[in-house]
């Protein structure tokens, strides 16, 4: 796909018959009406390809979290179909839901860390839950904590960490299983701008390892700077779905190093064009697969 | 799966909720202590009652002047015309005198002559049927008075009234035990259930996170289940220990002095201990299960 092509999709696309073979996530005419009668999502159609970094934006109550909850299979759709990695979510039995969720990493605005466990144990938890061996846990947890810049905070409890550090822990927990898909619902909602950039850098690096990343946010400032695909919602409807002209989908333009990315986010002039510094995240893939 | 992990999680939770955990444990302890005292008691009284019931006889006393043909006639009547007879034993005057004077020689020496009649000892096939035999040998007439079926019979005597009293007492004890135990078991189930509910409540964030990172239902339930069962089992072990101490300190020395306590058959102590431990596990599992079903929507 040409990087210069601007993608514009009509607000309500008719349901496509053929599944897109490249899509990790496909929403086809998905609606969600809550039992209270509130409309969470209305006839939403979009597809997200493997390796994409996508923002979901919109005012409060526009349905961003609804999309996340539907993807997590916390709620069922009331119309349409959601296909994740070729699997129709409505066909996953209740008993199989935990196994499905192990393919997703999730980051929340309120971190959702366990208060009486150390940083290390919080991250190890995601591995214990899936029945990983102690050996595997000993190998992976310090690794991911080093990559997320928490190597010195291993034995701290969440209340001994700053907000940014706590969110790093939750990103580490989401990523420690190396899921193909990472969902982040307002991951920077409680953080100051500089800390937010750190978290976005982290998500960016994770995305570069091949993980598809979906971020819901109302930080339009950051979205504008990051120049990734944006899906905008308004009262449950998709009103905009476009990839940025300059950088295109999947970072189709030039790949940014983490520091260039940070500079871009801060609105500073980009540092000297240089050979991309080595980012330890880039090796994660080979090491863990 | 990961028993070590589950047990660690369970212990962590007990430490975090010490007061409800203690209440559940104490209630289990009391329940099992009561059970541990009542079960042998009911067994003993039932055993005693059965012994009495087993001894229930109907004595048919002949007239003092009964002839041998009278005796043969009455025997034939008992053998052939009386329902529910299991056994008939004939004790002649002479035999009765020998037996009784052997038991109480002084009194019988004083008496001089033999005051005892010839007697048939009739054993019913079932203690409850003793009335039927009585009705056959001494039927009621229209006025409601008993009339002897044979004029050579002097008297028919039974101990049914006494047996009835013993049986009533046994039944009372049994029912008291059933009701008390039910109440205590109910209280224990509820207290364990409450402890687990509190534990669930204090760990609801954890449960939420577990679900989000893909824990299966049973992975989430096991620590709570183990927590409840551990509380019950600790209560159970303490109850068994206390009962053992009580048995060694109180019952055993008594039973050496008193034939009465040793006499009735009760189950061996290790069987009782196993039963109580089993009950503690079952009751606490039921309590945990109750809360998990109601409050853990996984
Ligand atoms: N569990 C629920 N029960 C009933 N209605 C709900 C529920 N969750 C969300 N809604 C409704 O669905 C709509 C979309 O909510 P949603 O949480 O998806 O918004 P959002 O875009 O995430 O908002 P925010 O930016 O504030 O997080 C809202 O009108 C909301 O009231
Ligand atoms: Mg939301």
Coordinates of C-alpha atoms and ligand atoms in Angstrom, one line a residue:
Chain A
X1 CA 0.0 0.0 0.0
X2 CA 1.4 3.3 -1.0
X3 CA 2.5 5.4 1.9
X4 CA 1.1 8.6 0.3
X5 CA -2.4 7.3 -0.1
X6 CA -4.8 8.9 2.3
X7 CA -7.4 6.5 3.5
X8 CA -10.8 7.7 4.0
X9 CA -13.6 5.4 4.8
X10 CA -17.3 6.2 4.7
X11 CA -18.9 6.5 8.1
X12 CA -20.9 3.4 8.0
X13 CA -19.4 0.8 5.6
X14 CA -21.6 -2.0 4.5
X15 CA -20.6 -5.4 6.0
X16 CA -17.9 -7.0 3.9
X17 CA -18.3 -10.6 3.0
X18 CA -14.7 -11.7 2.7
X19 CA -12.5 -11.6 5.8
X20 CA -9.3 -9.6 5.2
X21 CA -6.5 -12.1 5.5
X22 CA -4.1 -9.5 6.8
X23 CA -6.4 -8.2 9.4
X24 CA -5.7 -8.9 13.1
X25 CA -8.9 -7.2 14.1
X26 CA -12.0 -6.8 12.0
X27 CA -15.1 -5.1 13.1
X28 CA -18.0 -5.6 10.7
X29 CA -21.0 -3.5 11.4
X30 CA -20.6 -3.9 15.2
X31 CA -23.1 -2.4 17.5
X32 CA -23.3 -2.5 21.3
X33 CA -26.3 -1.4 23.2
X34 CA -26.0 -1.8 26.9
X35 CA -28.8 -3.3 29.0
X36 CA -29.5 0.2 30.3
X37 CA -30.3 1.2 26.8
X38 CA -27.1 3.3 26.4
X39 CA -25.6 3.0 23.0
X40 CA -21.9 2.1 23.3
X41 CA -21.1 1.5 19.6
X42 CA -23.2 1.7 16.5
X43 CA -22.5 -0.1 13.3
X44 CA -18.7 0.2 13.4
X45 CA -16.7 -1.3 10.6
X46 CA -12.9 -1.2 10.5
X47 CA -10.1 -3.5 10.2
X48 CA -6.6 -3.3 11.6
X49 CA -3.7 -5.1 10.0
X50 CA -0.9 -7.0 11.7
X51 CA 1.7 -4.7 13.1
X52 CA -0.4 -1.5 12.9
X53 CA -0.4 1.2 15.6
X54 CA -3.9 2.6 15.8
X55 CA -5.3 5.4 17.9
X56 CA -9.0 5.4 18.9
X57 CA -10.0 8.9 19.8
X58 CA -13.3 10.6 20.8
X59 CA -15.0 12.5 23.5
X60 CA -15.9 10.9 26.8
X61 CA -18.8 8.4 26.3
X62 CA -18.0 8.1 22.6
X63 CA -17.4 4.3 22.8
X64 CA -13.6 3.9 23.0
X65 CA -13.7 1.7 26.1
X66 CA -16.6 -0.2 24.6
X67 CA -14.4 -1.2 21.7
X68 CA -11.7 -2.4 24.2
X69 CA -14.3 -4.3 26.3
X70 CA -15.7 -6.0 23.2
X71 CA -12.2 -7.0 22.1
X72 CA -11.5 -8.4 25.6
X73 CA -14.8 -10.3 25.4
X74 CA -15.9 -8.7 28.6
X75 CA -19.1 -7.8 26.8
X76 CA -20.9 -9.4 23.9
X77 CA -21.9 -7.4 20.8
X78 CA -25.5 -6.7 20.2
X79 CA -25.0 -6.6 16.4
X80 CA -22.4 -7.3 13.8
X81 CA -19.3 -9.5 14.0
X82 CA -15.8 -9.1 15.5
X83 CA -13.1 -11.2 14.1
X84 CA -9.7 -11.4 15.8
X85 CA -6.9 -13.3 14.1
X86 CA -9.5 -15.0 11.9
X87 CA -11.6 -16.1 14.9
X88 CA -15.2 -14.8 15.3
X89 CA -15.4 -13.7 19.0
X90 CA -19.0 -14.8 19.3
X91 CA -18.0 -18.3 18.5
X92 CA -15.5 -18.5 21.4
X93 CA -17.2 -20.5 24.3
X94 CA -17.1 -19.0 27.8
X95 CA -14.6 -21.7 28.9
X96 CA -12.2 -20.8 26.1
X97 CA -12.3 -17.0 26.8
X98 CA -9.3 -17.2 29.2
X99 CA -7.2 -18.8 26.5
X100 CA -8.3 -16.2 24.0
X101 CA -7.3 -13.4 26.4
X102 CA -3.8 -14.7 26.8
X103 CA -3.2 -13.4 23.2
X104 CA -4.0 -9.9 24.4
X105 CA -1.9 -7.5 26.5
X106 CA -4.0 -4.9 28.3
X107 CA -3.0 -1.6 29.8
X108 CA -5.4 0.6 31.7
X109 CA -5.7 4.2 32.7
X110 CA -5.8 3.2 36.4
X111 CA -2.9 0.7 35.9
X112 CA -4.8 -2.1 37.7
X113 CA -1.7 -3.3 39.6
X114 CA -2.0 -5.5 42.6
X115 CA -1.3 -3.3 45.6
X116 CA 0.2 -5.9 47.9
X117 CA 2.6 -7.4 45.4
X118 CA 6.0 -6.1 44.4
X119 CA 6.8 -4.9 40.9
X120 CA 8.4 -8.2 40.1
X121 CA 5.4 -10.2 41.4
X122 CA 2.9 -8.1 39.6
X123 CA 4.6 -8.9 36.3
X124 CA 5.2 -12.5 37.2
X125 CA 1.5 -12.8 37.9
X126 CA 0.6 -12.7 34.2
X127 CA 2.9 -15.6 33.7
X128 CA 1.8 -17.6 36.7
X129 CA -1.8 -17.3 35.6
X130 CA -1.0 -19.0 32.3
X131 CA 0.7 -21.8 34.2
X132 CA 4.3 -20.9 33.2
X133 CA 7.2 -22.6 35.0
X134 CA 9.2 -20.9 37.6
X135 CA 12.2 -21.1 35.4
X136 CA 10.5 -19.3 32.6
X137 CA 9.3 -16.6 35.1
X138 CA 12.8 -16.1 36.4
X139 CA 14.1 -15.7 32.9
X140 CA 11.5 -13.4 31.5
X141 CA 10.4 -11.0 34.3
X142 CA 13.8 -9.3 34.9
X143 CA 14.2 -9.0 31.2
X144 CA 11.0 -7.2 30.6
X145 CA 11.5 -5.0 33.7
X146 CA 14.9 -4.0 32.3
X147 CA 13.4 -3.2 28.9
X148 CA 10.7 -1.0 30.6
X149 CA 13.3 0.8 32.7
X150 CA 12.2 -0.7 36.0
X151 CA 15.3 -2.8 36.8
X152 CA 16.0 -0.9 40.0
X153 CA 12.4 -1.0 41.2
X154 CA 12.1 -4.8 41.2
X155 CA 11.1 -5.1 44.9
X156 CA 9.1 -1.9 45.3
X157 CA 5.4 -2.0 45.9
X158 CA 3.1 -0.1 43.6
X159 CA 2.5 2.6 46.2
X160 CA 6.2 3.3 46.3
X161 CA 6.2 4.2 42.6
X162 CA 5.4 7.3 40.6
X163 CA 2.4 7.2 38.3
X164 CA 4.6 6.8 35.3
X165 CA 6.5 4.0 36.8
X166 CA 3.3 2.2 37.8
X167 CA 2.1 2.5 34.2
X168 CA 5.4 1.1 33.1
X169 CA 4.8 -1.9 35.3
X170 CA 1.4 -2.4 33.8
X171 CA 2.9 -2.2 30.3
X172 CA 5.5 -4.7 31.3
X173 CA 2.8 -7.0 32.6
X174 CA 0.8 -6.6 29.4
X175 CA 3.8 -7.4 27.3
X176 CA 5.6 -10.1 29.3
X177 CA 3.6 -12.8 27.5
X178 CA 4.6 -11.2 24.2
X179 CA 1.0 -11.0 22.9
X180 CA 0.4 -10.4 19.3
X181 CA -2.1 -7.7 20.2
X182 CA -1.8 -5.0 22.8
X183 CA -4.7 -2.9 24.0
X184 CA -4.3 0.3 25.9
X185 CA -7.3 2.2 27.3
X186 CA -6.2 5.7 28.1
X187 CA -2.7 4.6 29.2
X188 CA -1.6 8.2 29.8
X189 CA -4.9 9.5 31.2
X190 CA -3.4 10.0 34.6
X191 CA 0.1 11.1 33.7
X192 CA 1.8 14.4 33.0
X193 CA 2.8 15.1 29.4
X194 CA 6.5 14.2 29.8
X195 CA 5.7 10.9 31.5
X196 CA 3.0 10.2 28.9
X197 CA 5.7 10.5 26.2
X198 CA 7.7 7.9 28.0
X199 CA 4.8 5.5 28.0
X200 CA 4.0 6.2 24.4
X201 CA 7.6 5.6 23.5
X202 CA 7.3 2.3 25.3
X203 CA 4.2 1.3 23.3
X204 CA 6.0 2.5 20.1
X205 CA 8.9 0.2 20.8
X206 CA 6.6 -2.7 21.5
X207 CA 4.8 -2.0 18.2
X208 CA 8.2 -2.2 16.5
X209 CA 8.6 -5.8 17.6
X210 CA 5.6 -6.6 15.5
X211 CA 2.9 -6.4 18.1
X212 CA -0.3 -4.7 16.9
X213 CA -1.1 -1.9 19.2
X214 CA -4.5 -0.3 19.8
X215 CA -4.6 2.8 22.0
X216 CA -7.7 4.6 23.2
X217 CA -7.1 8.2 24.3
X218 CA -8.4 11.7 24.3
X219 CA -5.0 13.3 24.2
X220 CA -5.4 14.8 20.8
X221 CA -2.1 16.6 21.1
X222 CA -0.2 13.4 21.3
X223 CA -2.2 11.8 18.6
X224 CA -1.5 14.7 16.2
X225 CA 2.2 14.4 16.8
X226 CA 2.5 10.7 16.5
X227 CA 1.0 10.6 13.0
X228 CA -0.4 7.1 13.2
X229 CA -3.7 5.8 12.0
X230 CA -6.6 7.4 13.9
X231 CA -10.1 6.2 14.3
X232 CA -12.4 8.8 15.7
X233 CA -15.7 8.0 17.4
X234 CA -18.6 10.2 18.1
X235 CA -21.5 8.9 20.1
X236 CA -20.6 5.3 19.1
X237 CA -20.2 6.0 15.4
X238 CA -16.9 6.1 13.5
X239 CA -16.6 9.6 12.1
X240 CA -13.0 9.5 10.9
X241 CA -10.6 6.7 10.0
X242 CA -7.4 7.8 8.4
X243 CA -3.8 7.0 8.3
X244 CA -1.5 10.0 8.4
X245 CA -0.3 11.1 5.0
X246 CA 3.3 11.5 5.9
X247 CA 4.0 8.4 7.9
X248 CA 1.3 6.1 6.6
X249 CA 0.1 2.9 8.0
X250 CA 2.5 0.6 9.8
X251 CA 5.0 3.3 10.0
X252 CA 5.1 2.8 6.2
X253 CA 7.4 5.8 5.9
X254 CA 10.7 6.1 7.7
X255 CA 11.1 4.1 10.8
X256 CA 11.9 6.3 13.8
X257 CA 14.3 5.5 16.5
X258 CA 13.0 5.8 20.0
X259 CA 14.8 9.1 20.6
X260 CA 13.6 10.6 17.3
X261 CA 10.2 9.5 18.3
X262 CA 10.5 11.2 21.6
X263 CA 11.7 14.4 20.0
X264 CA 8.8 14.2 17.6
X265 CA 6.4 13.8 20.5
X266 CA 7.8 16.7 22.3
X267 CA 7.6 18.9 19.2
X268 CA 11.3 19.4 19.2
X269 CA 13.3 19.4 16.0
X270 CA 14.3 15.9 15.1
X271 CA 17.9 15.0 16.2
X272 CA 20.5 14.7 13.5
X273 CA 19.5 12.0 11.0
X274 CA 21.7 9.1 12.1
X275 CA 22.0 5.4 12.1
X276 CA 19.2 4.0 14.2
X277 CA 20.6 3.3 17.6
X278 CA 20.1 -0.3 18.7
X279 CA 17.0 -0.7 20.7
X280 CA 16.9 -3.8 22.9
X281 CA 13.2 -4.2 22.2
X282 CA 14.0 -5.0 18.6
X283 CA 15.6 -8.3 19.6
X284 CA 12.7 -9.3 21.8
X285 CA 11.1 -11.2 19.0
X286 CA 13.9 -13.5 18.1
X287 CA 14.8 -14.1 21.7
X288 CA 11.2 -15.1 22.8
X289 CA 9.8 -16.9 19.9
Chain B
X1 CA -1.6 -27.5 38.1
X2 CA 0.3 -25.4 40.5
X3 CA -0.5 -26.6 44.0
X4 CA 2.4 -24.7 45.6
X5 CA 1.2 -21.4 44.1
X6 CA -2.4 -22.0 45.2
X7 CA -1.5 -22.9 48.8
X8 CA 0.7 -19.8 49.0
X9 CA -2.1 -17.6 47.8
X10 CA -4.5 -19.1 50.2
X11 CA -2.2 -18.7 53.2
X12 CA -1.5 -15.1 52.2
X13 CA -5.2 -14.5 52.2
X14 CA -5.8 -16.1 55.7
X15 CA -3.1 -13.8 57.1
X16 CA -4.8 -10.8 55.5
X17 CA -8.2 -11.6 57.1
X18 CA -7.3 -12.9 60.5
X19 CA -10.5 -12.2 62.3
X20 CA -13.1 -13.8 60.0
X21 CA -10.6 -16.6 59.5
X22 CA -10.4 -17.1 63.2
X23 CA -14.2 -17.1 63.5
X24 CA -14.6 -19.7 60.8
X25 CA -11.9 -21.8 62.4
X26 CA -13.4 -21.5 65.9
X27 CA -16.9 -22.4 64.7
X28 CA -15.6 -25.4 62.9
X29 CA -13.7 -26.4 66.1
X30 CA -16.9 -26.1 68.2
X31 CA -19.0 -28.0 65.7
X32 CA -16.5 -30.8 65.5
X33 CA -16.1 -31.0 69.3
X34 CA -19.8 -31.3 69.7
X35 CA -19.9 -33.9 67.0
X36 CA -17.0 -35.7 68.5
X37 CA -18.7 -35.9 71.9
X38 CA -22.2 -36.6 70.6
X39 CA -21.4 -39.4 68.2
X40 CA -19.9 -41.7 70.8
X41 CA -22.7 -40.7 73.2
X42 CA -25.4 -41.6 70.8
X43 CA -23.6 -44.8 69.9
X44 CA -23.3 -45.7 73.6
X45 CA -27.0 -45.0 74.4
X46 CA -28.2 -46.7 71.3
X47 CA -26.0 -49.7 72.2
X48 CA -27.4 -49.7 75.7
X49 CA -30.9 -49.4 74.5
X50 CA -30.4 -52.3 72.1
X51 CA -29.0 -54.4 74.8
X52 CA -32.1 -53.8 76.9
X53 CA -34.3 -54.4 73.9
X54 CA -32.5 -57.6 73.2
X55 CA -33.2 -58.7 76.7
X56 CA -36.9 -58.0 76.5
X57 CA -38.8 -61.1 77.6
X58 CA -42.3 -62.1 78.4
X59 CA -42.5 -64.2 81.5
X60 CA -45.4 -66.5 81.7
X61 CA -45.9 -67.7 85.2
X62 CA -47.9 -70.8 85.7
X63 CA -50.2 -71.4 88.6
X64 CA -48.4 -73.0 91.5
X65 CA -50.5 -76.1 91.2
X66 CA -50.2 -76.5 87.5
X67 CA -49.8 -80.1 86.4
X68 CA -47.5 -81.4 83.8
X69 CA -50.4 -81.7 81.3
X70 CA -51.2 -78.0 82.0
X71 CA -47.6 -77.2 81.2
X72 CA -47.6 -79.2 78.0
X73 CA -50.8 -77.5 77.0
X74 CA -49.5 -74.0 77.6
X75 CA -46.2 -74.8 75.8
X76 CA -48.1 -76.1 72.8
X77 CA -50.2 -72.9 72.8
X78 CA -47.1 -70.7 72.9
X79 CA -45.3 -72.8 70.3
X80 CA -48.2 -73.2 67.8
X81 CA -50.9 -70.6 68.5
X82 CA -48.9 -67.5 69.4
X83 CA -47.4 -65.1 66.7
X84 CA -44.0 -63.5 66.8
X85 CA -42.4 -66.0 69.1
X86 CA -38.7 -66.4 68.5
X87 CA -37.7 -68.6 71.4
X88 CA -39.4 -70.3 74.4
X89 CA -37.4 -71.4 77.4
X90 CA -39.0 -73.4 80.1
X91 CA -37.7 -72.9 83.6
X92 CA -39.2 -75.3 86.1
X93 CA -39.8 -74.4 89.8
X94 CA -36.7 -76.5 90.7
X95 CA -34.4 -74.9 88.2
X96 CA -35.7 -71.4 89.1
X97 CA -35.1 -72.1 92.7
X98 CA -31.5 -73.3 92.0
X99 CA -30.8 -70.3 89.9
X100 CA -32.2 -67.8 92.4
X101 CA -30.8 -69.3 95.5
X102 CA -27.4 -69.5 93.9
X103 CA -27.6 -65.8 93.3
X104 CA -29.0 -64.9 96.7
X105 CA -28.4 -67.9 99.1
X106 CA -29.3 -66.1 102.4
X107 CA -32.7 -64.9 101.4
X108 CA -33.7 -68.3 100.0
X109 CA -32.4 -70.1 103.1
X110 CA -34.7 -67.9 105.1
X111 CA -37.7 -68.7 102.9
X112 CA -37.3 -72.4 103.4
X113 CA -39.8 -73.6 100.8
X114 CA -39.7 -72.8 97.1
X115 CA -42.0 -69.8 96.3
X116 CA -41.2 -69.8 92.6
X117 CA -43.6 -71.0 89.9
X118 CA -42.9 -72.8 86.7
X119 CA -42.1 -70.2 84.1
X120 CA -42.0 -69.9 80.3
X121 CA -39.5 -67.2 79.1
X122 CA -40.8 -66.1 75.7
X123 CA -38.4 -64.1 73.5
X124 CA -40.2 -62.1 70.8
X125 CA -38.8 -62.1 67.2
X126 CA -38.7 -58.3 67.6
X127 CA -39.0 -56.3 70.8
X128 CA -41.7 -54.2 69.2
X129 CA -43.9 -57.3 68.8
X130 CA -44.0 -58.1 72.5
X131 CA -47.5 -56.5 72.6
X132 CA -48.8 -58.9 70.1
X133 CA -47.7 -61.9 72.1
X134 CA -49.2 -60.4 75.2
X135 CA -52.5 -59.9 73.4
X136 CA -52.5 -63.5 72.3
X137 CA -51.7 -64.9 75.7
X138 CA -53.8 -62.4 77.6
X139 CA -56.3 -60.8 75.3
X140 CA -58.5 -57.9 76.3
X141 CA -62.1 -58.6 76.8
X142 CA -64.9 -56.3 75.7
X143 CA -64.6 -54.3 78.9
X144 CA -60.9 -53.7 78.2
X145 CA -59.6 -56.0 81.0
X146 CA -57.0 -58.6 80.2
X147 CA -58.1 -62.2 80.5
X148 CA -55.6 -65.0 80.5
X149 CA -55.9 -67.4 77.6
X150 CA -55.4 -70.4 79.8
X151 CA -56.6 -70.8 83.3
X152 CA -53.4 -72.5 84.4
X153 CA -51.4 -69.4 83.7
X154 CA -51.1 -67.2 86.7
X155 CA -49.7 -64.1 85.3
X156 CA -48.0 -62.7 82.2
X157 CA -45.4 -60.1 82.8
X158 CA -43.4 -57.9 80.5
X159 CA -41.0 -55.1 80.8
X160 CA -42.2 -53.1 77.8
X161 CA -42.9 -50.0 79.8
X162 CA -39.3 -49.8 80.9
X163 CA -38.0 -50.4 77.4
X164 CA -40.3 -47.7 76.0
X165 CA -38.7 -45.3 78.4
X166 CA -35.2 -46.2 77.4
X167 CA -36.1 -46.0 73.7
X168 CA -37.7 -42.6 74.2
X169 CA -34.6 -41.2 75.9
X170 CA -32.4 -42.6 73.1
X171 CA -34.6 -41.1 70.5
X172 CA -34.5 -37.7 72.3
X173 CA -30.7 -37.8 72.5
X174 CA -30.5 -38.7 68.8
X175 CA -32.8 -35.9 67.8
X176 CA -31.1 -33.4 70.0
X177 CA -27.9 -34.4 68.4
X178 CA -29.3 -34.1 64.9
X179 CA -30.7 -30.7 65.5
X180 CA -27.7 -29.3 67.3
X181 CA -25.3 -30.7 64.8
X182 CA -27.4 -29.3 61.9
X183 CA -27.4 -25.9 63.4
X184 CA -23.7 -26.0 64.1
X185 CA -22.9 -27.3 60.6
X186 CA -25.0 -24.6 59.2
X187 CA -23.2 -21.9 61.3
X188 CA -19.9 -23.3 60.2
X189 CA -20.9 -23.3 56.5
X190 CA -22.0 -19.7 56.8
X191 CA -18.9 -18.6 58.7
X192 CA -16.6 -20.2 56.2
X193 CA -18.7 -18.8 53.4
X194 CA -18.5 -15.4 54.9
X195 CA -14.8 -15.6 55.3
X196 CA -14.4 -16.5 51.7
X197 CA -16.8 -13.7 50.7
X198 CA -14.6 -11.2 52.6
X199 CA -11.6 -12.7 51.0
X200 CA -13.1 -12.4 47.6
X201 CA -14.1 -8.9 48.3
X202 CA -10.7 -7.8 49.5
X203 CA -9.2 -9.5 46.4
X204 CA -11.7 -8.4 43.8
X205 CA -9.1 -6.3 42.0
X206 CA -6.9 -9.3 41.9
X207 CA -9.7 -11.4 40.5
X208 CA -10.4 -8.8 37.9
X209 CA -6.8 -8.6 36.8
X210 CA -6.5 -12.4 36.8
X211 CA -9.5 -12.6 34.5
X212 CA -8.0 -10.0 32.2
X213 CA -4.6 -11.7 31.9
X214 CA -6.4 -14.9 31.0
X215 CA -6.7 -17.0 34.2
X216 CA -9.1 -19.9 33.9
X217 CA -12.1 -20.1 36.3
X218 CA -10.5 -22.8 38.3
X219 CA -7.2 -21.0 38.5
X220 CA -9.1 -18.2 40.2
X221 CA -11.2 -20.5 42.4
X222 CA -8.5 -22.8 43.7
X223 CA -6.8 -20.4 46.2
X224 CA -10.2 -19.5 47.7
X225 CA -11.3 -23.1 47.9
X226 CA -8.0 -24.0 49.5
X227 CA -8.3 -21.1 51.9
X228 CA -11.7 -22.3 53.1
X229 CA -10.8 -25.9 53.3
X230 CA -7.6 -25.1 55.2
X231 CA -9.6 -23.1 57.8
X232 CA -11.9 -26.0 58.2
X233 CA -9.1 -28.6 58.4
X234 CA -7.2 -26.6 61.0
X235 CA -10.4 -26.4 63.1
X236 CA -10.8 -30.1 62.6
X237 CA -7.3 -31.0 63.6
X238 CA -7.6 -28.9 66.7
X239 CA -10.9 -30.5 67.6
X240 CA -9.4 -34.0 67.1
X241 CA -6.5 -33.0 69.3
X242 CA -8.7 -31.7 72.1
X243 CA -10.9 -34.8 71.9
X244 CA -7.8 -37.0 72.1
X245 CA -6.6 -35.1 75.2
X246 CA -10.1 -35.4 76.7
X247 CA -10.2 -39.1 76.0
X248 CA -6.8 -39.8 77.5
X249 CA -7.3 -37.5 80.5
X250 CA -11.0 -38.1 81.4
X251 CA -12.6 -41.1 79.7
X252 CA -9.8 -43.6 79.8
X253 CA -9.1 -43.5 83.6
X254 CA -12.9 -43.5 84.3
X255 CA -13.5 -46.6 82.2
X256 CA -10.9 -48.5 84.2
X257 CA -12.9 -47.9 87.3
X258 CA -16.4 -47.9 85.8
X259 CA -17.4 -50.9 83.8
X260 CA -20.4 -48.8 82.6
X261 CA -18.4 -46.5 80.4
X262 CA -16.4 -49.1 78.8
X263 CA -19.3 -51.4 78.2
X264 CA -21.2 -49.8 75.3
X265 CA -19.6 -50.3 71.9
X266 CA -18.4 -47.1 70.3
X267 CA -16.3 -46.7 67.2
X268 CA -12.6 -46.6 67.6
X269 CA -11.0 -43.2 68.1
X270 CA -9.1 -43.1 64.9
X271 CA -12.3 -43.8 62.9
X272 CA -14.0 -41.0 64.8
X273 CA -11.0 -38.7 64.0
X274 CA -11.1 -39.5 60.3
X275 CA -14.8 -38.9 60.2
X276 CA -14.5 -35.5 61.9
X277 CA -11.6 -34.5 59.6
X278 CA -13.6 -35.6 56.6
X279 CA -16.6 -33.6 57.9
X280 CA -14.5 -30.5 58.4
X281 CA -13.2 -30.6 54.9
X282 CA -16.7 -31.3 53.4
X283 CA -18.3 -28.5 55.5
X284 CA -15.7 -25.9 54.6
X285 CA -15.6 -26.9 51.0
X286 CA -19.4 -26.4 50.9
X287 CA -18.9 -23.0 52.6
X288 CA -16.3 -21.9 50.1
X289 CA -18.3 -23.2 47.2
X290 CA -21.3 -21.3 48.3
X291 CA -19.5 -18.0 48.2
X292 CA -17.6 -18.8 45.0
X293 CA -20.9 -19.6 43.3
X294 CA -22.6 -16.5 44.6
X295 CA -20.0 -13.9 44.5
X296 CA -17.4 -14.9 41.9
X297 CA -18.8 -14.5 38.5
X298 CA -16.0 -15.8 36.4
Ligands
LIG1 N1 -21.4 -1.1 31.6 C1 -22.2 -0.2 31.0 N2 -23.5 -0.2 31.2 C2 -24.3 0.7 30.6 N3 -23.8 1.7 29.8 C3 -22.5 1.8 29.6 C4 -21.6 0.8 30.2 N4 -20.4 1.1 29.8 C5 -20.5 2.2 29.0 N5 -21.7 2.6 28.8 C6 -22.2 3.7 28.0 O1 -21.7 3.5 26.7 C7 -21.3 4.7 26.1 C8 -19.9 4.6 25.7 O2 -19.1 4.4 26.9 P1 -17.5 4.1 26.8 O3 -17.1 3.7 28.1 O4 -17.2 3.2 25.7 O5 -17.0 5.6 26.5 P2 -15.5 6.1 26.4 O6 -15.3 6.6 25.0 O7 -14.5 5.1 26.8 O8 -15.5 7.3 27.4 P3 -14.3 7.8 28.3 O9 -13.4 8.6 27.4 O10 -14.9 8.7 29.3 O11 -13.6 6.6 28.9 C9 -21.6 5.7 27.2 O12 -22.8 6.4 26.9 C10 -21.7 5.0 28.5 O13 -22.6 5.6 29.3
LIG2 MG1 -13.2 4.8 28.5

